[in-house]
Amino acid sequence: MNKPTRLTVLFLVLPFLAGCFTVATVPVPRTQPEREALSIRGVVITDGTTEEVVQYDEILEATWTPSSLSLIGANGSGESLTTETRLIPITELRGVLVRSLNAGPTSAIVGGMIVGAVAVIALLVTGKGNDYRF
C-alpha cells in the first residue's frame, strides 16, 4: 500500500477542519489591549430599537479608539471586490463577530479519529487484520 502524500492528506482533512470554525458574537472588550487582540470578522450594531449585523469576508483594518471603532472591510473577490469604511461609536456596538472554534464538530472529528486509530491498532495487535479481505 502506498503512503498518501502530504497534499492528499491536506485536501482530505481541510474540509473537516474548516467545519470546526464558526463566527460567534462576543461582548465588546473593555480594555484597549483586549480589543486589539481580537480577530474581528464583523460587528453587531444597535440604535436602541433595531440590531444590524455587519459581517465582512476580510477585515483590512480595524482601529479602536476609546470612543469608536473604525473598520475597513472587504466582501467578494476579483472584479466583484467591494470595500466599505465605517466609523462606529462604542455606544452603538452590541457585540463583535469573531472566528472561534466550534466544540461540537471538533469533538466529533477528534473522537472519530481516536476510535478509528484504536480500531486499527487493535486489528494490528491481535493479528486479525490479515484475515479480512477487501
mmCIF file of N, CA and C in Angstrom:
data_model
loop_
_atom_site.group_PDB
_atom_site.id
_atom_site.type_symbol
_atom_site.label_atom_id
_atom_site.label_comp_id
_atom_site.label_asym_id
_atom_site.label_seq_id
_atom_site.Cartn_x
_atom_site.Cartn_y
_atom_site.Cartn_z
ATOM 1 N N MET A 1 0.841 -1.177 0.000
ATOM 2 C CA MET A 1 0.000 0.000 0.000
ATOM 3 C C MET A 1 0.887 1.241 0.000
ATOM 4 N N ASN A 2 0.601 2.166 -0.898
ATOM 5 C CA ASN A 2 1.384 3.394 -0.990
ATOM 6 C C ASN A 2 0.978 4.389 0.088
ATOM 7 N N LYS A 3 1.964 5.083 0.603
ATOM 8 C CA LYS A 3 1.715 6.102 1.615
ATOM 9 C C LYS A 3 1.141 7.346 0.922
ATOM 10 N N PRO A 4 0.029 7.922 1.445
ATOM 11 C CA PRO A 4 -0.535 9.119 0.801
ATOM 12 C C PRO A 4 0.400 10.321 0.956
ATOM 13 N N THR A 5 0.397 11.180 -0.046
ATOM 14 C CA THR A 5 1.232 12.373 0.005
ATOM 15 C C THR A 5 0.650 13.391 0.986
ATOM 16 N N ARG A 6 1.459 14.331 1.387
ATOM 17 C CA ARG A 6 1.003 15.364 2.323
ATOM 18 C C ARG A 6 -0.113 16.198 1.712
ATOM 19 N N LEU A 7 -0.012 16.465 0.413
ATOM 20 C CA LEU A 7 -1.040 17.261 -0.257
ATOM 21 C C LEU A 7 -2.384 16.533 -0.261
ATOM 22 N N THR A 8 -2.363 15.231 -0.476
ATOM 23 C CA THR A 8 -3.608 14.446 -0.444
ATOM 24 C C THR A 8 -4.234 14.488 0.935
ATOM 25 N N VAL A 9 -3.412 14.306 1.954
ATOM 26 C CA VAL A 9 -3.915 14.348 3.331
ATOM 27 C C VAL A 9 -4.495 15.718 3.636
ATOM 28 N N LEU A 10 -3.820 16.777 3.179
ATOM 29 C CA LEU A 10 -4.305 18.132 3.407
ATOM 30 C C LEU A 10 -5.671 18.343 2.767
ATOM 31 N N PHE A 11 -5.842 17.896 1.519
ATOM 32 C CA PHE A 11 -7.121 18.079 0.834
ATOM 33 C C PHE A 11 -8.242 17.249 1.465
ATOM 34 N N LEU A 12 -7.909 16.123 2.064
ATOM 35 C CA LEU A 12 -8.927 15.303 2.711
ATOM 36 C C LEU A 12 -9.309 15.841 4.084
ATOM 37 N N VAL A 13 -8.348 16.403 4.811
ATOM 38 C CA VAL A 13 -8.589 16.859 6.180
ATOM 39 C C VAL A 13 -9.123 18.285 6.230
ATOM 40 N N LEU A 14 -8.738 19.126 5.272
ATOM 41 C CA LEU A 14 -9.093 20.545 5.301
ATOM 42 C C LEU A 14 -10.600 20.814 5.393
ATOM 43 N N PRO A 15 -11.471 20.130 4.626
ATOM 44 C CA PRO A 15 -12.913 20.407 4.777
ATOM 45 C C PRO A 15 -13.435 20.108 6.183
ATOM 46 N N PHE A 16 -12.899 19.073 6.819
ATOM 47 C CA PHE A 16 -13.341 18.754 8.169
ATOM 48 C C PHE A 16 -12.877 19.812 9.157
ATOM 49 N N LEU A 17 -11.640 20.256 9.004
ATOM 50 C CA LEU A 17 -11.126 21.278 9.909
ATOM 51 C C LEU A 17 -11.823 22.617 9.704
ATOM 52 N N ALA A 18 -12.168 22.939 8.465
ATOM 53 C CA ALA A 18 -12.883 24.194 8.206
ATOM 54 C C ALA A 18 -14.260 24.165 8.856
ATOM 55 N N GLY A 19 -14.863 23.006 8.957
ATOM 56 C CA GLY A 19 -16.164 22.876 9.606
ATOM 57 C C GLY A 19 -16.105 23.049 11.113
ATOM 58 N N CYS A 20 -14.909 23.053 11.675
ATOM 59 C CA CYS A 20 -14.743 23.212 13.116
ATOM 60 C C CYS A 20 -14.836 24.667 13.548
ATOM 61 N N PHE A 21 -14.745 25.595 12.606
ATOM 62 C CA PHE A 21 -14.751 27.011 12.950
ATOM 63 C C PHE A 21 -16.112 27.633 12.665
ATOM 64 N N THR A 22 -16.471 28.605 13.479
ATOM 65 C CA THR A 22 -17.717 29.320 13.315
ATOM 66 C C THR A 22 -17.496 30.785 13.680
ATOM 67 N N VAL A 23 -18.401 31.631 13.251
ATOM 68 C CA VAL A 23 -18.342 33.038 13.627
ATOM 69 C C VAL A 23 -19.287 33.233 14.810
ATOM 70 N N ALA A 24 -18.740 33.719 15.923
ATOM 71 C CA ALA A 24 -19.520 33.894 17.148
ATOM 72 C C ALA A 24 -19.524 35.360 17.559
ATOM 73 N N THR A 25 -20.570 35.753 18.250
ATOM 74 C CA THR A 25 -20.670 37.122 18.771
ATOM 75 C C THR A 25 -20.160 37.140 20.199
ATOM 76 N N VAL A 26 -19.198 38.035 20.452
ATOM 77 C CA VAL A 26 -18.667 38.203 21.803
ATOM 78 C C VAL A 26 -18.916 39.640 22.241
ATOM 79 N N PRO A 27 -18.998 39.888 23.544
ATOM 80 C CA PRO A 27 -19.175 41.264 24.017
ATOM 81 C C PRO A 27 -17.960 42.123 23.669
ATOM 82 N N VAL A 28 -18.170 43.409 23.587
ATOM 83 C CA VAL A 28 -17.078 44.343 23.297
ATOM 84 C C VAL A 28 -16.135 44.361 24.501
ATOM 85 N N PRO A 29 -14.850 44.072 24.275
ATOM 86 C CA PRO A 29 -13.896 44.095 25.393
ATOM 87 C C PRO A 29 -13.763 45.491 25.998
ATOM 88 N N ARG A 30 -13.477 45.538 27.286
ATOM 89 C CA ARG A 30 -13.411 46.821 27.988
ATOM 90 C C ARG A 30 -12.065 47.529 27.806
ATOM 91 N N THR A 31 -10.985 46.764 27.685
ATOM 92 C CA THR A 31 -9.665 47.398 27.625
ATOM 93 C C THR A 31 -9.103 47.392 26.212
ATOM 94 N N GLN A 32 -8.225 48.344 25.947
ATOM 95 C CA GLN A 32 -7.629 48.500 24.626
ATOM 96 C C GLN A 32 -6.809 47.272 24.200
ATOM 97 N N PRO A 33 -5.965 46.690 25.070
ATOM 98 C CA PRO A 33 -5.204 45.508 24.643
ATOM 99 C C PRO A 33 -6.097 44.332 24.245
ATOM 100 N N GLU A 34 -7.195 44.136 24.978
ATOM 101 C CA GLU A 34 -8.130 43.057 24.630
ATOM 102 C C GLU A 34 -8.786 43.331 23.283
ATOM 103 N N ARG A 35 -9.114 44.577 23.004
ATOM 104 C CA ARG A 35 -9.738 44.950 21.735
ATOM 105 C C ARG A 35 -8.783 44.710 20.565
ATOM 106 N N GLU A 36 -7.526 45.101 20.755
ATOM 107 C CA GLU A 36 -6.530 44.954 19.694
ATOM 108 C C GLU A 36 -6.252 43.479 19.390
ATOM 109 N N ALA A 37 -6.406 42.599 20.383
ATOM 110 C CA ALA A 37 -6.094 41.183 20.213
ATOM 111 C C ALA A 37 -7.166 40.414 19.443
ATOM 112 N N LEU A 38 -8.358 40.988 19.294
ATOM 113 C CA LEU A 38 -9.455 40.292 18.616
ATOM 114 C C LEU A 38 -9.212 40.162 17.120
ATOM 115 N N SER A 39 -9.606 39.026 16.578
ATOM 116 C CA SER A 39 -9.599 38.822 15.132
ATOM 117 C C SER A 39 -11.036 39.057 14.645
ATOM 118 N N ILE A 40 -11.338 40.298 14.319
ATOM 119 C CA ILE A 40 -12.714 40.705 14.016
ATOM 120 C C ILE A 40 -13.132 40.234 12.631
ATOM 121 N N ARG A 41 -14.368 39.724 12.525
ATOM 122 C CA ARG A 41 -14.992 39.368 11.246
ATOM 123 C C ARG A 41 -16.160 40.291 10.928
ATOM 124 N N GLY A 42 -16.643 41.010 11.940
ATOM 125 C CA GLY A 42 -17.769 41.912 11.770
ATOM 126 C C GLY A 42 -18.213 42.445 13.116
ATOM 127 N N VAL A 43 -19.342 43.168 13.107
ATOM 128 C CA VAL A 43 -19.861 43.759 14.337
ATOM 129 C C VAL A 43 -21.383 43.649 14.365
ATOM 130 N N VAL A 44 -21.933 43.777 15.565
ATOM 131 C CA VAL A 44 -23.373 43.880 15.753
ATOM 132 C C VAL A 44 -23.632 45.279 16.282
ATOM 133 N N ILE A 45 -24.422 46.058 15.510
ATOM 134 C CA ILE A 45 -24.696 47.453 15.844
ATOM 135 C C ILE A 45 -26.153 47.583 16.256
ATOM 136 N N THR A 46 -26.425 48.397 17.271
ATOM 137 C CA THR A 46 -27.796 48.652 17.685
ATOM 138 C C THR A 46 -28.002 50.154 17.860
ATOM 139 N N ASP A 47 -29.210 50.601 17.525
ATOM 140 C CA ASP A 47 -29.547 52.006 17.765
ATOM 141 C C ASP A 47 -30.577 52.128 18.886
ATOM 142 N N GLY A 48 -30.754 51.068 19.630
ATOM 143 C CA GLY A 48 -31.711 51.064 20.732
ATOM 144 C C GLY A 48 -32.990 50.322 20.383
ATOM 145 N N THR A 49 -33.383 50.303 19.114
ATOM 146 C CA THR A 49 -34.607 49.611 18.709
ATOM 147 C C THR A 49 -34.321 48.451 17.757
ATOM 148 N N THR A 50 -33.375 48.612 16.863
ATOM 149 C CA THR A 50 -33.068 47.554 15.891
ATOM 150 C C THR A 50 -31.591 47.188 15.974
ATOM 151 N N GLU A 51 -31.300 45.960 15.553
ATOM 152 C CA GLU A 51 -29.923 45.497 15.506
ATOM 153 C C GLU A 51 -29.541 45.221 14.066
ATOM 154 N N GLU A 52 -28.307 45.527 13.723
ATOM 155 C CA GLU A 52 -27.789 45.259 12.391
ATOM 156 C C GLU A 52 -26.488 44.479 12.536
ATOM 157 N N VAL A 53 -26.389 43.357 11.819
ATOM 158 C CA VAL A 53 -25.173 42.564 11.811
ATOM 159 C C VAL A 53 -24.396 42.915 10.551
ATOM 160 N N VAL A 54 -23.186 43.388 10.737
ATOM 161 C CA VAL A 54 -22.323 43.759 9.620
ATOM 162 C C VAL A 54 -21.149 42.779 9.621
ATOM 163 N N GLN A 55 -21.077 41.944 8.578
ATOM 164 C CA GLN A 55 -20.035 40.927 8.504
ATOM 165 C C GLN A 55 -19.284 41.068 7.186
ATOM 166 N N TYR A 56 -17.978 40.870 7.231
ATOM 167 C CA TYR A 56 -17.125 41.017 6.053
ATOM 168 C C TYR A 56 -16.385 39.709 5.784
ATOM 169 N N ASP A 57 -16.013 39.508 4.517
ATOM 170 C CA ASP A 57 -15.177 38.361 4.176
ATOM 171 C C ASP A 57 -13.777 38.540 4.743
ATOM 172 N N GLU A 58 -13.308 39.789 4.739
ATOM 173 C CA GLU A 58 -11.976 40.092 5.262
ATOM 174 C C GLU A 58 -11.968 41.507 5.835
ATOM 175 N N ILE A 59 -11.382 41.649 6.991
ATOM 176 C CA ILE A 59 -11.208 42.967 7.599
ATOM 177 C C ILE A 59 -9.817 43.462 7.205
ATOM 178 N N LEU A 60 -9.773 44.556 6.462
ATOM 179 C CA LEU A 60 -8.496 45.109 6.028
ATOM 180 C C LEU A 60 -7.835 45.923 7.132
ATOM 181 N N GLU A 61 -8.645 46.634 7.917
ATOM 182 C CA GLU A 61 -8.095 47.427 9.016
ATOM 183 C C GLU A 61 -9.174 47.633 10.072
ATOM 184 N N ALA A 62 -8.787 47.490 11.322
ATOM 185 C CA ALA A 62 -9.677 47.763 12.452
ATOM 186 C C ALA A 62 -8.895 48.616 13.444
ATOM 187 N N THR A 63 -9.392 49.825 13.664
ATOM 188 C CA THR A 63 -8.712 50.754 14.565
ATOM 189 C C THR A 63 -9.654 51.110 15.704
ATOM 190 N N TRP A 64 -9.230 50.792 16.912
ATOM 191 C CA TRP A 64 -10.005 51.092 18.109
ATOM 192 C C TRP A 64 -9.522 52.403 18.716
ATOM 193 N N THR A 65 -10.448 53.256 19.085
ATOM 194 C CA THR A 65 -10.162 54.432 19.894
ATOM 195 C C THR A 65 -10.995 54.293 21.164
ATOM 196 N N PRO A 66 -10.787 55.124 22.168
ATOM 197 C CA PRO A 66 -11.598 54.998 23.384
ATOM 198 C C PRO A 66 -13.096 55.184 23.140
ATOM 199 N N SER A 67 -13.476 55.883 22.058
ATOM 200 C CA SER A 67 -14.894 56.153 21.847
ATOM 201 C C SER A 67 -15.481 55.535 20.576
ATOM 202 N N SER A 68 -14.648 54.899 19.716
ATOM 203 C CA SER A 68 -15.188 54.382 18.458
ATOM 204 C C SER A 68 -14.349 53.238 17.900
ATOM 205 N N LEU A 69 -14.897 52.606 16.875
ATOM 206 C CA LEU A 69 -14.216 51.563 16.118
ATOM 207 C C LEU A 69 -14.284 51.938 14.649
ATOM 208 N N SER A 70 -13.144 52.002 14.000
ATOM 209 C CA SER A 70 -13.087 52.291 12.573
ATOM 210 C C SER A 70 -12.748 51.002 11.846
ATOM 211 N N LEU A 71 -13.627 50.607 10.909
ATOM 212 C CA LEU A 71 -13.452 49.351 10.171
ATOM 213 C C LEU A 71 -13.329 49.620 8.687
ATOM 214 N N ILE A 72 -12.417 48.917 8.046
ATOM 215 C CA ILE A 72 -12.373 48.863 6.585
ATOM 216 C C ILE A 72 -12.496 47.387 6.248
ATOM 217 N N GLY A 73 -13.623 47.015 5.659
ATOM 218 C CA GLY A 73 -13.902 45.623 5.359
ATOM 219 C C GLY A 73 -14.085 45.388 3.881
ATOM 220 N N ALA A 74 -13.812 44.153 3.449
ATOM 221 C CA ALA A 74 -13.940 43.778 2.045
ATOM 222 C C ALA A 74 -14.855 42.578 1.920
ATOM 223 N N ASN A 75 -15.683 42.596 0.884
ATOM 224 C CA ASN A 75 -16.550 41.474 0.532
ATOM 225 C C ASN A 75 -16.318 41.129 -0.927
ATOM 226 N N GLY A 76 -16.400 39.842 -1.253
ATOM 227 C CA GLY A 76 -16.223 39.414 -2.631
ATOM 228 C C GLY A 76 -14.763 39.181 -2.951
ATOM 229 N N SER A 77 -14.487 38.954 -4.237
ATOM 230 C CA SER A 77 -13.113 38.747 -4.679
ATOM 231 C C SER A 77 -13.011 39.102 -6.152
ATOM 232 N N GLY A 78 -11.806 39.311 -6.600
ATOM 233 C CA GLY A 78 -11.569 39.623 -8.002
ATOM 234 C C GLY A 78 -12.201 40.937 -8.408
ATOM 235 N N GLU A 79 -12.955 40.903 -9.531
ATOM 236 C CA GLU A 79 -13.591 42.120 -10.036
ATOM 237 C C GLU A 79 -14.800 42.540 -9.214
ATOM 238 N N SER A 80 -15.372 41.609 -8.460
ATOM 239 C CA SER A 80 -16.547 41.932 -7.651
ATOM 240 C C SER A 80 -16.173 42.332 -6.221
ATOM 241 N N LEU A 81 -14.903 42.663 -5.979
ATOM 242 C CA LEU A 81 -14.443 43.060 -4.658
ATOM 243 C C LEU A 81 -14.979 44.449 -4.315
ATOM 244 N N THR A 82 -15.636 44.547 -3.165
ATOM 245 C CA THR A 82 -16.131 45.841 -2.691
ATOM 246 C C THR A 82 -15.568 46.083 -1.295
ATOM 247 N N THR A 83 -15.184 47.322 -1.042
ATOM 248 C CA THR A 83 -14.697 47.683 0.284
ATOM 249 C C THR A 83 -15.634 48.710 0.898
ATOM 250 N N GLU A 84 -15.650 48.715 2.212
ATOM 251 C CA GLU A 84 -16.526 49.628 2.937
ATOM 252 C C GLU A 84 -15.781 50.130 4.169
ATOM 253 N N THR A 85 -15.916 51.415 4.425
ATOM 254 C CA THR A 85 -15.319 52.029 5.610
ATOM 255 C C THR A 85 -16.439 52.492 6.525
ATOM 256 N N ARG A 86 -16.333 52.117 7.798
ATOM 257 C CA ARG A 86 -17.353 52.518 8.775
ATOM 258 C C ARG A 86 -16.689 53.019 10.040
ATOM 259 N N LEU A 87 -17.260 54.066 10.610
ATOM 260 C CA LEU A 87 -16.864 54.573 11.917
ATOM 261 C C LEU A 87 -18.045 54.335 12.851
ATOM 262 N N ILE A 88 -17.847 53.498 13.840
ATOM 263 C CA ILE A 88 -18.940 53.069 14.715
ATOM 264 C C ILE A 88 -18.637 53.518 16.142
ATOM 265 N N PRO A 89 -19.513 54.310 16.741
ATOM 266 C CA PRO A 89 -19.317 54.684 18.151
ATOM 267 C C PRO A 89 -19.428 53.451 19.054
ATOM 268 N N ILE A 90 -18.626 53.400 20.082
ATOM 269 C CA ILE A 90 -18.632 52.266 21.015
ATOM 270 C C ILE A 90 -20.005 52.096 21.650
ATOM 271 N N THR A 91 -20.727 53.191 21.864
ATOM 272 C CA THR A 91 -22.048 53.107 22.500
ATOM 273 C C THR A 91 -23.053 52.373 21.629
ATOM 274 N N GLU A 92 -22.818 52.292 20.324
ATOM 275 C CA GLU A 92 -23.727 51.590 19.422
ATOM 276 C C GLU A 92 -23.341 50.132 19.195
ATOM 277 N N LEU A 93 -22.160 49.725 19.654
ATOM 278 C CA LEU A 93 -21.721 48.340 19.483
ATOM 279 C C LEU A 93 -22.376 47.435 20.516
ATOM 280 N N ARG A 94 -23.044 46.417 20.050
ATOM 281 C CA ARG A 94 -23.640 45.434 20.953
ATOM 282 C C ARG A 94 -22.705 44.239 21.108
ATOM 283 N N GLY A 95 -21.940 43.944 20.063
ATOM 284 C CA GLY A 95 -21.016 42.819 20.104
ATOM 285 C C GLY A 95 -20.084 42.840 18.912
ATOM 286 N N VAL A 96 -19.099 41.965 18.972
ATOM 287 C CA VAL A 96 -18.109 41.852 17.913
ATOM 288 C C VAL A 96 -18.141 40.415 17.397
ATOM 289 N N LEU A 97 -18.140 40.252 16.076
ATOM 290 C CA LEU A 97 -18.114 38.923 15.480
ATOM 291 C C LEU A 97 -16.669 38.465 15.337
ATOM 292 N N VAL A 98 -16.352 37.319 15.915
ATOM 293 C CA VAL A 98 -15.004 36.761 15.831
ATOM 294 C C VAL A 98 -15.103 35.308 15.381
ATOM 295 N N ARG A 99 -14.043 34.836 14.774
ATOM 296 C CA ARG A 99 -13.990 33.440 14.351
ATOM 297 C C ARG A 99 -13.508 32.624 15.537
ATOM 298 N N SER A 100 -14.248 31.577 15.872
ATOM 299 C CA SER A 100 -13.868 30.769 17.024
ATOM 300 C C SER A 100 -14.055 29.289 16.703
ATOM 301 N N LEU A 101 -13.486 28.470 17.537
ATOM 302 C CA LEU A 101 -13.557 27.029 17.372
ATOM 303 C C LEU A 101 -14.896 26.522 17.888
ATOM 304 N N ASN A 102 -15.603 25.749 17.060
ATOM 305 C CA ASN A 102 -16.891 25.191 17.433
ATOM 306 C C ASN A 102 -16.647 23.819 18.054
ATOM 307 N N ALA A 103 -17.029 23.635 19.300
ATOM 308 C CA ALA A 103 -16.706 22.419 20.038
ATOM 309 C C ALA A 103 -17.402 21.172 19.505
ATOM 310 N N GLY A 104 -18.630 21.294 18.994
ATOM 311 C CA GLY A 104 -19.375 20.121 18.544
ATOM 312 C C GLY A 104 -18.696 19.357 17.417
ATOM 313 N N PRO A 105 -18.525 19.965 16.236
ATOM 314 C CA PRO A 105 -17.862 19.246 15.148
ATOM 315 C C PRO A 105 -16.427 18.864 15.468
ATOM 316 N N THR A 106 -15.729 19.704 16.214
ATOM 317 C CA THR A 106 -14.342 19.400 16.559
ATOM 318 C C THR A 106 -14.270 18.142 17.414
ATOM 319 N N SER A 107 -15.155 18.037 18.395
ATOM 320 C CA SER A 107 -15.180 16.849 19.254
ATOM 321 C C SER A 107 -15.521 15.599 18.453
ATOM 322 N N ALA A 108 -16.445 15.716 17.528
ATOM 323 C CA ALA A 108 -16.829 14.565 16.705
ATOM 324 C C ALA A 108 -15.663 14.108 15.835
ATOM 325 N N ILE A 109 -14.943 15.042 15.239
ATOM 326 C CA ILE A 109 -13.815 14.682 14.385
ATOM 327 C C ILE A 109 -12.698 14.044 15.199
ATOM 328 N N VAL A 110 -12.336 14.664 16.321
ATOM 329 C CA VAL A 110 -11.271 14.116 17.155
ATOM 330 C C VAL A 110 -11.684 12.761 17.726
ATOM 331 N N GLY A 111 -12.929 12.637 18.164
ATOM 332 C CA GLY A 111 -13.417 11.355 18.674
ATOM 333 C C GLY A 111 -13.386 10.269 17.617
ATOM 334 N N GLY A 112 -13.793 10.613 16.394
ATOM 335 C CA GLY A 112 -13.753 9.637 15.300
ATOM 336 C C GLY A 112 -12.333 9.206 14.979
ATOM 337 N N MET A 113 -11.407 10.153 15.023
ATOM 338 C CA MET A 113 -10.006 9.812 14.764
ATOM 339 C C MET A 113 -9.453 8.895 15.855
ATOM 340 N N ILE A 114 -9.808 9.148 17.104
ATOM 341 C CA ILE A 114 -9.329 8.311 18.211
ATOM 342 C C ILE A 114 -9.915 6.911 18.111
ATOM 343 N N VAL A 115 -11.207 6.802 17.871
ATOM 344 C CA VAL A 115 -11.847 5.491 17.755
ATOM 345 C C VAL A 115 -11.280 4.725 16.562
ATOM 346 N N GLY A 116 -11.083 5.420 15.439
ATOM 347 C CA GLY A 116 -10.512 4.764 14.255
ATOM 348 C C GLY A 116 -9.100 4.273 14.506
ATOM 349 N N ALA A 117 -8.296 5.096 15.175
ATOM 350 C CA ALA A 117 -6.921 4.694 15.477
ATOM 351 C C ALA A 117 -6.892 3.497 16.420
ATOM 352 N N VAL A 118 -7.756 3.493 17.431
ATOM 353 C CA VAL A 118 -7.825 2.371 18.364
ATOM 354 C C VAL A 118 -8.261 1.108 17.626
ATOM 355 N N ALA A 119 -9.213 1.215 16.714
ATOM 356 C CA ALA A 119 -9.669 0.043 15.959
ATOM 357 C C ALA A 119 -8.552 -0.516 15.084
ATOM 358 N N VAL A 120 -7.822 0.349 14.404
ATOM 359 C CA VAL A 120 -6.717 -0.113 13.551
ATOM 360 C C VAL A 120 -5.628 -0.757 14.390
ATOM 361 N N ILE A 121 -5.277 -0.132 15.509
ATOM 362 C CA ILE A 121 -4.245 -0.709 16.389
ATOM 363 C C ILE A 121 -4.705 -2.058 16.931
ATOM 364 N N ALA A 122 -5.972 -2.170 17.322
ATOM 365 C CA ALA A 122 -6.500 -3.439 17.839
ATOM 366 C C ALA A 122 -6.418 -4.531 16.777
ATOM 367 N N LEU A 123 -6.732 -4.197 15.535
ATOM 368 C CA LEU A 123 -6.645 -5.194 14.462
ATOM 369 C C LEU A 123 -5.197 -5.616 14.216
ATOM 370 N N LEU A 124 -4.286 -4.668 14.275
ATOM 371 C CA LEU A 124 -2.879 -4.999 14.041
ATOM 372 C C LEU A 124 -2.286 -5.807 15.187
ATOM 373 N N VAL A 125 -2.626 -5.458 16.436
ATOM 374 C CA VAL A 125 -2.072 -6.144 17.599
ATOM 375 C C VAL A 125 -2.608 -7.562 17.710
ATOM 376 N N THR A 126 -3.886 -7.754 17.459
ATOM 377 C CA THR A 126 -4.472 -9.096 17.586
ATOM 378 C C THR A 126 -4.130 -9.980 16.399
ATOM 379 N N GLY A 127 -3.661 -9.398 15.316
ATOM 380 C CA GLY A 127 -3.309 -10.187 14.149
ATOM 381 C C GLY A 127 -4.495 -10.563 13.286
ATOM 382 N N LYS A 128 -5.657 -10.095 13.622
ATOM 383 C CA LYS A 128 -6.850 -10.418 12.842
ATOM 384 C C LYS A 128 -6.988 -9.538 11.619
ATOM 385 N N GLY A 129 -6.160 -8.538 11.496
ATOM 386 C CA GLY A 129 -6.222 -7.649 10.347
ATOM 387 C C GLY A 129 -5.886 -8.359 9.047
ATOM 388 N N ASN A 130 -5.099 -9.415 9.122
ATOM 389 C CA ASN A 130 -4.735 -10.165 7.915
ATOM 390 C C ASN A 130 -5.846 -11.098 7.448
ATOM 391 N N ASP A 131 -6.817 -11.395 8.316
ATOM 392 C CA ASP A 131 -7.901 -12.318 7.965
ATOM 393 C C ASP A 131 -8.948 -11.667 7.067
ATOM 394 N N TYR A 132 -9.014 -10.343 7.044
ATOM 395 C CA TYR A 132 -10.042 -9.657 6.282
ATOM 396 C C TYR A 132 -9.533 -9.340 4.892
ATOM 397 N N ARG A 133 -10.357 -9.638 3.924
ATOM 398 C CA ARG A 133 -10.029 -9.336 2.526
ATOM 399 C C ARG A 133 -11.012 -8.302 2.009
ATOM 400 N N PHE A 134 -10.500 -7.277 1.403
ATOM 401 C CA PHE A 134 -11.359 -6.212 0.879
ATOM 402 C C PHE A 134 -11.493 -6.327 -0.605
#
